[in-house]
Amino acid sequence: MSAVITLDRVGVTYGRGATALAALQDVSLAIHPGEMTLLLGPSGSGKTSLLQVMGCLLRPSRGRVQLFGEALAPDLGVEALAALRLAHIGFVFQHYNLFPTLKAWENVAIALDLKALPRAQQREQSLHLLERLGLADRAGHYPAELSGGQKQRVAIARALAGGPRILLADEPTAALDGKTGQGVAATLHELAHDAGVAVVVVSHDPRVEPFGDRVLHLEDGRLVDDRRPPRSTA
Amino acid sequence: MNGLDASRISGTSLLAWRNLSHDRARFVVTLVGVLFAVLLMGVELGLLLGFARTTSGLVDHTDADLWITPAGTTNVDIAGRLDERRRFEALAVPGVAQVDPLMMQFAFWRKPDGGTESVSIVGFNLATGQGRPWNLVQGTIEDLQQDDAVIVDRLYAAKLGVTALGQTIEINNRRARVVGFTAGIRTFTQSPYVFTTHRNAQRFTFFRPDQTTYLLVRLRPGSDAAAVRDALQTRLGRVDVWFAADFARAAQRYWLITTGAGSALLLAALLGLVVGIVIVGQTLYATTVDRLPEYATLRAMGAPNRYLYRVILKQAAISAVFGFIGGMLLVGLVVLASAGSTVAVAMPPGLIGVLGLLTLCMCALGALVSIRRIMRIDPTSVFQ
């Protein structure tokens, strides 16, 4: 299957001159649909920067990024990048980033509202997604009334609502207990395999590792390992 | 649903409403700010319009097409004298159907229990009624046929020491008798209008029988008003000939602009607008800063900037609508209270519309600071 994201000798440097900090150096890789890729590495190794580059949130200082085989112009404007994210990419965050004033289904519906779906369809699809993630009975609750695992599943439902082909998750299990974290990791794995979504997960969490089809290891901004574990849950 | 059916309204409207309603204390502060601004703007602009109407009330309530005034006249309350015989010269101009004299002169009103007030004597042609009082609530115009009869307004009855019809007083040391009351005929000069016949007015003010203040012209149907005005101006020489509407505007301009009264009212209304912008700006900005992570999340999800602006502007619009309703209720109370006073706050539908627009603009301007902050939002901040 052809790659959804391709990075070719990508580098990211923050700051200039003596204070310049290289967050990524010469990173080349390809992300494929239907698999869950884990991005591992110590703090400061460039995982989040790499996720941001893949998510069209950060323009690389050097190198080339391709999305579905199309090279992103280095001078692409912020609104154009936002349009790409809206069309193709879903995000799951460590601290869920749900809207506290909206109920679970309304949080999911926001992603559909961005795509200008009629309100009735927004509600219907949001409820369907929440049901699929086992949250049908929590749809009318505010985030403050949900457990950590439930919040993260609402966040996953929201990320999936726009029908993305790429789902990027930043430490999605870090704030969850062991069993809940594993459940979330399993959900992401299923999404990759059942829906054909390219799932990339940044994680420090060893509980997530068994669910990865592929593991990328970063150190000091360089990709030092790219392997497919022999024992995947797939 | 916090009072809203979330399955019917758009995501931006829902977010806007929830952002406001979930921080009730701040929302109340915003609403009080808008309400105060609407009250201040409404009362000041209503006063301005009320004063404007008062200054030109006498002109507006005649059905004359043209006013002939002594040369250099700037307003209807203060004027020199005209030779009434010029009326016949005016009648000779083609297109002129009718010419009526109208007297206007300050005089001294001696109250029944002593004390003196300044009044404006308005003397009109009883035969045609041109310049007669309006809103007559007691007595009849015909009662003025008596030699000493006058009509005053109830608003000034206490000031003039009048308690009942038939009461006698003195105007410039001549006996006069109150035969009627009007309701709501105000004067900007605070010298109440005293209506009487043209002949009586001449007596009260020591005008000669051939003197008057104004000549009010009615045109024949189909005549060219501008041409008749020019012809009158040429024929009569040293007088001013005005269209009624122009003379009314001149009176308003004179009292409201040259005296500075209008500027003071406009300045106070502007102050209300500025106060509103500052309060709405501050509270909306505080709400926006509190919710920056949520805006950054939306941006990361791919929301275009205009989506975020819509949320902010809808918050401003919601504040505007609620604040406007509350403010207008208070303005309504002020208007009702002013109905019985000598200072009127006017609030026609057009002014309500203008206030509504000003409130929306005020809140939109208040939202600009928040929008500027949102423009600089970095979606990568969601990963920090």
Coordinates of C-alpha atoms in Angstrom, one line a residue:
Chain A
M1 CA 0.0 0.0 0.0
S2 CA 1.3 3.5 -0.9
A3 CA 2.5 5.7 1.9
V4 CA 0.1 8.4 3.3
I5 CA 3.0 10.4 4.7
T6 CA 6.6 10.5 3.4
L7 CA 9.4 12.4 5.1
D8 CA 12.6 12.9 3.2
R9 CA 15.7 14.1 5.1
V10 CA 13.5 16.3 7.3
G11 CA 15.1 18.6 9.8
V12 CA 13.6 21.0 12.4
T13 CA 15.6 23.7 14.1
Y14 CA 14.2 26.0 16.8
G15 CA 15.9 29.4 17.2
R16 CA 18.9 30.8 15.5
G17 CA 22.6 31.3 15.9
A18 CA 24.2 30.2 19.1
T19 CA 20.8 29.3 20.7
A20 CA 19.6 27.2 17.8
L21 CA 18.3 23.8 18.8
A22 CA 18.0 20.9 16.3
A23 CA 14.9 19.0 17.2
L24 CA 15.0 16.7 14.2
Q25 CA 17.8 15.9 11.9
D26 CA 17.7 14.1 8.5
V27 CA 14.6 12.1 9.3
S28 CA 13.3 10.0 6.4
L29 CA 10.4 7.6 6.8
A30 CA 7.1 6.6 5.3
I31 CA 3.8 6.0 7.1
H32 CA 1.4 3.5 5.7
P33 CA -2.4 3.1 6.1
G34 CA -3.8 0.2 8.1
E35 CA -1.0 0.0 10.6
M36 CA -0.2 1.4 14.0
T37 CA 3.2 3.0 14.2
L38 CA 4.7 3.7 17.6
L39 CA 7.1 6.6 18.0
L40 CA 9.4 6.0 20.9
G41 CA 12.3 7.8 22.5
P42 CA 13.4 9.7 25.5
S43 CA 12.2 13.1 26.4
G44 CA 13.6 15.7 24.1
S45 CA 14.3 13.2 21.3
G46 CA 12.1 15.0 18.9
K47 CA 9.0 12.8 19.0
T48 CA 6.5 15.6 19.4
S49 CA 8.2 17.7 16.7
L50 CA 8.1 14.7 14.3
L51 CA 4.4 14.3 15.1
Q52 CA 3.8 18.0 14.4
V53 CA 5.6 17.8 11.1
M54 CA 3.5 14.7 10.1
G55 CA 0.4 16.5 11.3
C56 CA 1.0 19.6 9.1
L57 CA 1.3 21.7 12.3
L58 CA 4.9 22.5 11.9
R59 CA 6.8 23.3 8.7
P60 CA 10.2 21.6 8.7
S61 CA 13.3 23.7 8.5
R62 CA 14.8 21.3 5.9
G63 CA 13.8 18.4 3.8
R64 CA 10.5 17.4 2.1
V65 CA 7.2 16.2 3.3
Q66 CA 4.7 14.4 1.1
L67 CA 1.1 13.8 1.9
F68 CA -0.6 11.1 -0.2
G69 CA 2.3 11.4 -2.7
E70 CA 1.9 15.2 -3.0
A71 CA 4.8 17.3 -1.8
L72 CA 3.9 20.1 0.6
A73 CA 5.2 23.4 -0.6
P74 CA 7.6 24.9 1.9
D75 CA 5.7 28.2 1.8
L76 CA 2.2 26.7 2.3
G77 CA 0.2 29.1 4.4
V78 CA -1.3 28.4 7.8
E79 CA -4.8 28.3 6.5
A80 CA -3.9 25.8 3.7
L81 CA -2.2 23.7 6.3
A82 CA -5.3 23.9 8.5
A83 CA -7.4 22.8 5.5
L84 CA -5.1 19.7 5.0
R85 CA -5.5 18.8 8.7
L86 CA -9.2 19.2 8.6
A87 CA -9.5 17.0 5.4
H88 CA -7.1 14.2 6.3
I89 CA -5.8 14.2 9.9
G90 CA -7.3 13.4 13.3
F91 CA -5.5 14.2 16.6
V92 CA -5.7 12.6 20.0
F93 CA -3.9 14.4 22.8
Q94 CA -2.4 13.3 26.1
H95 CA -4.8 15.5 28.2
Y96 CA -7.8 14.8 25.9
N97 CA -8.3 18.5 25.1
L98 CA -12.1 18.1 25.2
F99 CA -14.2 21.2 25.4
P100 CA -15.4 21.3 29.0
T101 CA -18.6 23.2 28.3
L102 CA -19.7 20.7 25.7
K103 CA -21.3 17.3 26.3
A104 CA -19.6 14.2 24.9
W105 CA -21.6 14.1 21.7
E106 CA -21.2 17.8 21.2
N107 CA -17.5 17.5 21.5
V108 CA -17.5 14.9 18.7
A109 CA -19.9 17.0 16.7
I110 CA -17.5 19.9 16.7
A111 CA -15.3 18.0 14.3
L112 CA -18.2 17.5 12.0
D113 CA -19.3 21.1 12.3
L114 CA -15.9 22.1 11.0
K115 CA -16.8 20.2 7.9
A116 CA -20.1 22.0 7.7
L117 CA -22.3 18.9 8.0
P118 CA -26.0 19.6 8.8
R119 CA -26.6 19.7 12.5
A120 CA -28.9 16.7 12.5
Q121 CA -26.3 14.6 10.8
Q122 CA -23.7 15.8 13.2
R123 CA -25.7 14.5 16.1
E124 CA -26.5 11.2 14.4
Q125 CA -22.9 10.5 13.4
S126 CA -21.5 11.6 16.8
L127 CA -23.9 9.3 18.7
H128 CA -22.9 6.5 16.3
L129 CA -19.2 7.0 16.9
L130 CA -19.7 7.1 20.6
E131 CA -21.7 3.9 20.5
R132 CA -18.9 2.3 18.5
L133 CA -16.5 3.2 21.2
G134 CA -18.7 1.9 23.9
L135 CA -19.9 5.3 25.2
A136 CA -23.5 5.4 24.1
D137 CA -24.7 5.9 27.6
R138 CA -22.3 8.7 28.3
A139 CA -23.1 10.8 25.2
G140 CA -25.1 13.4 27.2
H141 CA -22.4 13.9 29.9
Y142 CA -19.9 16.7 30.2
P143 CA -16.2 15.8 30.2
A144 CA -16.0 16.5 34.0
E145 CA -18.5 13.7 34.5
L146 CA -16.4 11.1 32.6
S147 CA -13.5 9.0 33.7
G148 CA -10.1 9.4 32.1
G149 CA -10.6 6.4 29.8
Q150 CA -14.0 7.6 28.8
K151 CA -12.6 11.1 28.0
Q152 CA -9.9 9.6 25.9
R153 CA -12.4 7.5 24.0
V154 CA -14.5 10.6 23.4
A155 CA -11.3 12.3 22.1
I156 CA -10.7 9.4 19.8
A157 CA -14.3 9.6 18.5
R158 CA -13.8 13.3 17.9
A159 CA -10.6 12.5 16.0
L160 CA -12.4 9.9 13.9
A161 CA -15.5 12.1 13.2
G162 CA -14.1 13.8 10.2
G163 CA -13.2 10.5 8.6
P164 CA -9.4 11.1 8.7
R165 CA -7.0 8.8 6.9
I166 CA -4.3 9.6 9.4
L167 CA -4.7 9.6 13.2
L168 CA -1.9 11.1 15.3
A169 CA -1.9 10.4 19.0
D170 CA 0.4 12.2 21.5
E171 CA 0.9 10.1 24.6
P172 CA -2.7 9.0 24.6
T173 CA -2.3 6.6 27.6
A174 CA 0.0 8.7 29.8
A175 CA -2.8 10.0 32.0
L176 CA -4.6 6.6 32.2
D177 CA -4.2 3.7 34.6
G178 CA -2.9 0.4 33.3
K179 CA -6.0 -1.4 32.2
T180 CA -7.6 1.7 30.8
G181 CA -4.4 2.6 28.9
Q182 CA -4.3 -0.8 27.4
G183 CA -7.9 -0.5 26.3
V184 CA -7.2 2.8 24.6
A185 CA -4.2 1.4 22.8
A186 CA -6.2 -1.6 21.7
T187 CA -8.9 0.7 20.3
L188 CA -6.3 2.6 18.3
H189 CA -4.9 -0.7 17.0
E190 CA -8.3 -1.8 15.9
L191 CA -8.9 1.4 14.1
A192 CA -5.7 1.0 12.1
H193 CA -6.6 -2.6 11.1
D194 CA -10.4 -2.3 10.8
A195 CA -10.8 1.1 9.2
G196 CA -7.4 1.3 7.4
V197 CA -6.4 4.4 9.2
A198 CA -2.7 5.2 9.5
V199 CA -2.2 5.5 13.2
V200 CA 0.9 7.1 14.7
V201 CA 1.3 7.1 18.4
V202 CA 3.9 8.9 20.4
S203 CA 4.4 7.1 23.7
H204 CA 6.6 6.5 26.6
D205 CA 4.3 3.8 27.8
P206 CA 5.6 0.3 27.6
R207 CA 2.0 -1.0 27.8
V208 CA 1.4 0.4 24.4
E209 CA 4.3 -1.3 22.7
P210 CA 2.6 -4.7 22.1
F211 CA 0.0 -3.0 20.0
G212 CA 2.4 -1.4 17.6
D213 CA 2.8 -2.9 14.1
R214 CA 5.9 -0.9 13.7
V215 CA 8.2 0.9 16.1
L216 CA 10.3 3.9 15.3
H217 CA 12.9 5.0 17.8
L218 CA 14.2 8.5 18.0
E219 CA 17.3 9.8 19.8
D220 CA 18.6 13.4 19.7
G221 CA 16.4 14.2 16.8
R222 CA 17.5 11.3 14.7
L223 CA 15.7 8.1 13.7
V224 CA 17.9 5.4 15.1
D225 CA 15.6 2.4 14.8
D226 CA 12.7 1.3 12.6
R227 CA 11.5 -2.2 13.2
R228 CA 8.5 -4.4 13.1
P229 CA 8.1 -6.4 16.3
P230 CA 7.7 -10.1 15.8
R231 CA 4.9 -10.3 18.3
S232 CA 2.2 -7.8 17.4
T233 CA -1.3 -8.1 18.7
A234 CA -2.5 -7.9 15.1
Chain B
M1 CA -28.8 22.0 27.2
N2 CA -28.3 25.2 29.2
G3 CA -31.5 26.6 27.7
L4 CA -30.5 25.7 24.1
D5 CA -31.4 22.8 21.9
A6 CA -27.8 21.9 20.9
S7 CA -29.1 19.6 18.1
R8 CA -30.5 22.7 16.3
I9 CA -27.9 25.4 16.6
S10 CA -24.5 25.5 14.9
G11 CA -21.3 24.5 16.7
T12 CA -20.0 28.1 16.8
S13 CA -23.3 29.3 18.3
L14 CA -23.2 26.5 20.9
L15 CA -19.6 27.2 21.8
A16 CA -20.2 30.9 22.1
W17 CA -23.2 30.5 24.3
R18 CA -21.6 27.9 26.5
N19 CA -18.4 29.9 26.8
L20 CA -20.5 32.8 28.2
S21 CA -23.0 30.9 30.3
H22 CA -20.4 28.7 32.0
D23 CA -18.8 31.7 33.5
R24 CA -21.9 33.4 34.8
A25 CA -20.2 36.1 36.9
R26 CA -18.2 37.3 34.0
F27 CA -21.2 37.1 31.7
V28 CA -23.2 39.3 34.2
V29 CA -20.4 41.8 34.2
T30 CA -20.4 41.9 30.4
L31 CA -24.2 42.3 30.4
V32 CA -24.1 45.1 33.0
G33 CA -21.5 46.9 30.9
V34 CA -23.5 46.6 27.7
L35 CA -26.7 47.5 29.6
F36 CA -25.1 50.6 31.1
A37 CA -23.7 51.7 27.7
V38 CA -27.1 51.2 26.1
L39 CA -28.8 53.2 28.9
L40 CA -26.3 56.0 28.6
M41 CA -26.4 56.1 24.8
G42 CA -30.2 55.7 24.7
V43 CA -30.9 58.5 27.2
E44 CA -28.4 60.9 25.7
L45 CA -29.4 60.3 22.1
G46 CA -33.1 60.3 23.2
L47 CA -32.5 63.6 24.9
L48 CA -30.8 65.0 21.8
L49 CA -33.7 64.0 19.6
G50 CA -36.2 65.2 22.2
F51 CA -34.4 68.6 22.4
A52 CA -34.2 68.7 18.6
R53 CA -38.0 68.1 18.3
T54 CA -38.6 70.7 21.0
T55 CA -36.6 73.4 19.3
S56 CA -38.5 72.9 16.0
G57 CA -41.8 71.8 17.4
L58 CA -43.6 75.0 16.5
V59 CA -42.4 74.8 12.9
D60 CA -43.1 71.1 12.6
H61 CA -46.7 71.5 13.8
T62 CA -47.7 74.1 11.2
D63 CA -48.6 73.0 7.7
A64 CA -47.0 76.0 6.1
D65 CA -44.8 75.3 3.0
L66 CA -42.7 78.4 3.4
W67 CA -41.7 80.7 6.3
I68 CA -41.0 84.3 5.8
T69 CA -38.8 85.6 8.6
P70 CA -37.0 88.8 9.4
A71 CA -33.6 88.8 7.8
G72 CA -30.9 87.0 9.8
T73 CA -33.3 84.9 11.9
T74 CA -31.6 81.8 13.2
N75 CA -34.4 80.0 15.0
V76 CA -38.1 80.2 15.6
D77 CA -37.9 81.4 19.3
I78 CA -35.9 84.6 18.7
A79 CA -36.8 87.0 15.8
G80 CA -37.3 90.6 15.0
R81 CA -40.4 92.2 13.5
L82 CA -42.0 92.1 10.1
D83 CA -44.5 94.6 8.6
E84 CA -47.7 92.6 8.4
R85 CA -48.6 94.5 5.2
R86 CA -45.9 92.5 3.5
R87 CA -48.4 89.7 3.6
F88 CA -50.2 91.3 0.7
E89 CA -47.0 91.5 -1.3
A90 CA -46.5 87.8 -0.7
L91 CA -50.1 87.0 -1.7
A92 CA -49.4 88.7 -5.0
V93 CA -46.7 86.2 -5.9
P94 CA -47.9 83.5 -8.3
G95 CA -48.2 80.1 -6.6
V96 CA -49.0 81.5 -3.2
A97 CA -52.4 80.4 -1.9
Q98 CA -52.5 81.7 1.7
V99 CA -50.3 83.8 4.0
D100 CA -50.8 83.9 7.7
P101 CA -49.1 86.0 10.3
L102 CA -47.5 84.3 13.3
M103 CA -46.3 86.2 16.4
M104 CA -43.5 85.1 18.6
Q105 CA -42.2 87.3 21.4
F106 CA -40.8 86.9 24.9
A107 CA -42.9 88.5 27.6
F108 CA -43.1 88.6 31.4
W109 CA -45.8 86.4 33.1
R110 CA -46.8 87.5 36.6
K111 CA -48.0 84.6 38.6
P112 CA -51.2 84.9 40.7
D113 CA -49.4 84.6 44.0
G114 CA -46.5 86.9 42.9
G115 CA -43.3 86.3 41.1
T116 CA -42.5 86.6 37.5
E117 CA -41.6 84.1 34.8
S118 CA -40.4 84.6 31.2
V119 CA -42.8 83.2 28.6
S120 CA -42.9 83.1 24.8
I121 CA -46.1 84.5 23.4
V122 CA -47.3 82.7 20.3
G123 CA -50.0 84.6 18.4
F124 CA -51.7 82.9 15.5
N125 CA -54.4 83.6 13.1
L126 CA -57.5 82.1 14.7
A127 CA -59.4 82.1 11.4
T128 CA -57.1 79.7 9.7
G129 CA -55.6 78.1 12.8
Q130 CA -52.1 78.2 11.3
G131 CA -49.7 78.0 14.3
R132 CA -52.4 76.9 16.7
P133 CA -51.5 74.8 19.7
W134 CA -51.7 71.0 19.4
N135 CA -52.5 68.3 21.9
L136 CA -55.2 70.4 23.5
V137 CA -56.5 68.5 26.5
Q138 CA -58.7 71.1 28.1
G139 CA -60.6 74.0 26.6
T140 CA -61.1 74.7 22.9
I141 CA -59.3 76.9 20.3
E142 CA -62.5 78.9 20.0
D143 CA -62.2 79.9 23.7
L144 CA -59.3 82.1 22.5
Q145 CA -61.8 84.5 20.9
Q146 CA -62.0 86.3 24.2
D147 CA -59.7 89.3 24.4
D148 CA -57.6 88.1 27.3
A149 CA -57.6 84.3 26.6
V150 CA -54.4 82.2 26.6
I151 CA -53.6 78.5 26.5
V152 CA -50.6 77.1 28.3
D153 CA -49.1 73.6 28.7
R154 CA -49.8 71.5 31.7
L155 CA -46.0 70.7 32.0
Y156 CA -45.4 74.4 32.9
A157 CA -48.6 75.0 34.9
A158 CA -46.8 74.8 38.2
K159 CA -44.0 77.0 37.0
L160 CA -46.5 79.6 35.9
G161 CA -48.5 79.3 39.1
V162 CA -51.6 78.0 37.2
T163 CA -53.8 75.5 38.9
A164 CA -57.1 75.6 37.0
L165 CA -58.9 76.9 34.0
G166 CA -60.2 80.4 34.2
Q167 CA -57.4 81.6 36.4
T168 CA -56.2 85.2 35.7
I169 CA -52.6 86.4 35.6
E170 CA -50.8 89.2 34.0
I171 CA -48.6 89.3 30.9
N172 CA -46.5 92.4 30.6
N173 CA -48.9 94.0 33.1
R174 CA -52.0 93.2 31.0
R175 CA -54.6 90.9 32.4
A176 CA -54.8 87.5 30.8
R177 CA -56.9 84.4 31.5
V178 CA -56.1 80.7 31.1
V179 CA -58.8 79.1 29.0
G180 CA -57.1 75.9 27.9
F181 CA -54.3 73.4 28.6
T182 CA -52.1 71.5 26.1
A183 CA -50.1 68.4 27.0
G184 CA -46.5 68.0 26.0
I185 CA -45.7 71.2 24.2
R186 CA -42.2 71.8 25.5
T187 CA -39.8 74.7 25.0
F188 CA -36.1 74.5 24.8
T189 CA -35.6 78.1 26.1
Q190 CA -37.5 77.2 29.3
S191 CA -39.8 80.2 28.6
P192 CA -43.1 78.3 28.1
Y193 CA -45.1 78.9 25.0
V194 CA -48.3 80.8 25.7
F195 CA -50.8 80.5 22.8
T196 CA -53.2 83.2 22.0
T197 CA -54.7 85.0 19.0
H198 CA -52.4 87.1 16.8
R199 CA -54.3 90.2 17.9
N200 CA -54.0 89.4 21.6
A201 CA -50.4 88.7 21.2
Q202 CA -49.8 92.1 19.6
R203 CA -51.5 93.6 22.7
F204 CA -49.5 91.6 25.2
T205 CA -46.2 92.4 23.6
F206 CA -46.8 96.0 22.6
F207 CA -46.5 95.2 18.8
R208 CA -48.2 97.7 16.6
P209 CA -51.3 96.3 14.8
D210 CA -49.3 96.2 11.6
Q211 CA -46.4 94.2 13.0
T212 CA -45.8 90.5 13.2
T213 CA -42.9 88.1 13.5
Y214 CA -43.4 85.6 10.8
L215 CA -45.5 85.1 7.6
L216 CA -46.5 81.5 7.0
V217 CA -47.1 80.7 3.3
R218 CA -49.1 77.9 1.8
L219 CA -48.6 77.1 -1.8
R220 CA -51.2 76.4 -4.5
P221 CA -51.3 72.7 -5.4
G222 CA -48.8 71.9 -8.2
S223 CA -46.8 75.0 -7.8
D224 CA -43.0 74.9 -7.9
A225 CA -42.0 75.5 -4.3
A226 CA -38.4 76.5 -5.1
A227 CA -39.5 78.9 -7.7
V228 CA -42.1 80.5 -5.4
R229 CA -39.6 80.8 -2.7
D230 CA -37.1 82.6 -5.0
A231 CA -39.9 84.8 -6.3
L232 CA -40.9 85.7 -2.7
Q233 CA -37.3 86.4 -1.8
T234 CA -36.9 88.7 -4.8
R235 CA -40.2 90.5 -4.3
L236 CA -39.9 91.0 -0.5
G237 CA -36.3 91.9 -0.4
R238 CA -34.8 92.2 3.1
V239 CA -36.4 89.0 4.6
D240 CA -35.5 85.3 4.7
V241 CA -37.7 82.8 2.9
W242 CA -37.3 79.3 4.2
F243 CA -38.8 75.9 3.3
A244 CA -40.5 74.8 6.6
A245 CA -38.2 71.8 6.9
D246 CA -35.1 74.0 6.5
F247 CA -36.3 76.4 9.1
A248 CA -36.9 73.6 11.5
R249 CA -33.4 72.2 10.9
A250 CA -31.9 75.7 11.4
A251 CA -33.7 76.0 14.7
Q252 CA -32.3 72.6 15.8
R253 CA -28.8 73.5 14.6
Y254 CA -28.9 76.9 16.4
W255 CA -30.0 75.5 19.8
L256 CA -28.1 72.2 19.7
I257 CA -24.9 73.1 18.0
T258 CA -24.2 76.8 18.5
T259 CA -25.2 76.6 22.2
G260 CA -23.1 73.4 22.7
A261 CA -26.0 71.5 24.2
G262 CA -26.0 68.9 21.4
S263 CA -22.2 68.4 21.6
A264 CA -22.5 67.7 25.3
L265 CA -25.2 65.1 24.7
L266 CA -23.3 63.5 21.8
L267 CA -20.2 63.4 23.9
A268 CA -22.0 61.7 26.7
A269 CA -23.4 59.2 24.2
L270 CA -19.9 58.6 22.8
L271 CA -18.7 58.1 26.4
G272 CA -21.3 55.4 26.8
L273 CA -20.1 53.8 23.6
V274 CA -16.5 53.8 24.7
V275 CA -17.4 52.5 28.2
G276 CA -19.3 49.6 26.5
I277 CA -16.4 48.8 24.1
V278 CA -13.9 48.7 27.0
I279 CA -16.1 46.6 29.3
V280 CA -17.1 44.1 26.5
G281 CA -13.5 44.1 25.3
Q282 CA -12.1 43.3 28.7
T283 CA -14.5 40.6 29.7
L284 CA -14.5 38.9 26.2
Y285 CA -10.7 39.0 26.2
A286 CA -10.6 37.4 29.7
T287 CA -13.0 34.7 28.5
T288 CA -10.9 34.2 25.4
V289 CA -7.6 33.9 27.3
D290 CA -9.2 31.4 29.6
R291 CA -10.2 29.3 26.6
L292 CA -7.0 29.6 24.6
P293 CA -6.2 25.9 24.9
E294 CA -9.7 25.1 23.4
Y295 CA -9.1 27.6 20.5
A296 CA -5.7 26.0 19.9
T297 CA -7.3 22.6 19.9
L298 CA -9.8 23.8 17.3
R299 CA -7.0 25.2 15.2
A300 CA -5.0 21.9 15.5
M301 CA -8.2 20.1 14.3
G302 CA -8.1 22.2 11.2
A303 CA -10.5 24.9 12.0
P304 CA -10.0 27.9 9.8
N305 CA -9.4 31.3 11.5
R306 CA -12.8 32.5 10.5
Y307 CA -14.4 29.6 12.5
L308 CA -12.7 30.9 15.6
Y309 CA -13.7 34.5 14.8
R310 CA -17.3 33.4 14.5
V311 CA -17.2 32.0 18.0
I312 CA -15.8 35.3 19.4
L313 CA -18.2 37.4 17.3
K314 CA -21.2 35.3 18.4
Q315 CA -20.2 35.8 22.0
A316 CA -20.1 39.5 21.3
A317 CA -23.5 39.3 19.5
I318 CA -25.1 37.4 22.4
S319 CA -23.8 39.9 24.9
A320 CA -25.1 42.7 22.6
V321 CA -28.6 41.2 22.3
F322 CA -29.1 40.5 26.0
G323 CA -27.5 43.8 27.1
F324 CA -29.5 45.7 24.6
I325 CA -32.8 44.2 25.8
G326 CA -32.0 45.0 29.4
G327 CA -30.7 48.4 28.5
M328 CA -33.8 49.3 26.4
L329 CA -36.1 48.2 29.2
L330 CA -34.4 50.8 31.5
V331 CA -34.4 53.4 28.7
G332 CA -38.1 52.7 28.3
L333 CA -38.6 53.5 32.0
V334 CA -36.7 56.7 31.6
V335 CA -38.8 57.6 28.6
L336 CA -42.0 57.0 30.5
A337 CA -40.7 59.0 33.5
S338 CA -39.7 61.9 31.2
A339 CA -43.2 62.0 29.6
G340 CA -44.4 64.1 32.6
S341 CA -41.4 66.4 32.7
T342 CA -40.3 69.4 30.8
V343 CA -37.3 67.5 29.4
A344 CA -38.4 64.8 26.9
V345 CA -36.4 61.7 26.0
A346 CA -37.6 60.7 22.5
M347 CA -37.4 57.1 21.5
P348 CA -38.9 56.6 18.0
P349 CA -38.4 53.2 16.3
G350 CA -35.6 54.6 14.1
L351 CA -33.6 55.5 17.2
I352 CA -34.2 52.1 18.7
G353 CA -32.8 50.6 15.5
V354 CA -29.8 52.9 15.6
L355 CA -29.1 52.0 19.2
G356 CA -29.3 48.3 18.3
L357 CA -26.8 48.8 15.5
L358 CA -24.5 50.8 17.8
T359 CA -24.7 48.1 20.4
L360 CA -23.8 45.4 17.9
C361 CA -20.9 47.6 16.6
M362 CA -19.8 48.3 20.2
C363 CA -19.7 44.6 21.0
A364 CA -18.0 43.7 17.7
L365 CA -15.3 46.4 18.4
G366 CA -14.9 45.0 21.9
A367 CA -14.3 41.6 20.3
L368 CA -11.5 42.8 18.2
V369 CA -8.9 42.5 20.9
S370 CA -9.9 38.9 21.4
I371 CA -9.8 38.3 17.7
R372 CA -6.3 39.8 17.5
R373 CA -5.2 37.3 20.2
I374 CA -6.8 34.4 18.4
M375 CA -5.0 35.4 15.2
R376 CA -1.7 34.7 16.9
I377 CA -2.6 31.3 18.4
D378 CA -0.2 28.5 17.8
P379 CA -1.9 25.1 17.3
T380 CA 1.3 23.3 18.3
S381 CA 0.7 24.7 21.8
V382 CA -1.8 21.8 22.3
F383 CA 1.2 19.5 22.7
Q384 CA 2.8 21.5 25.5

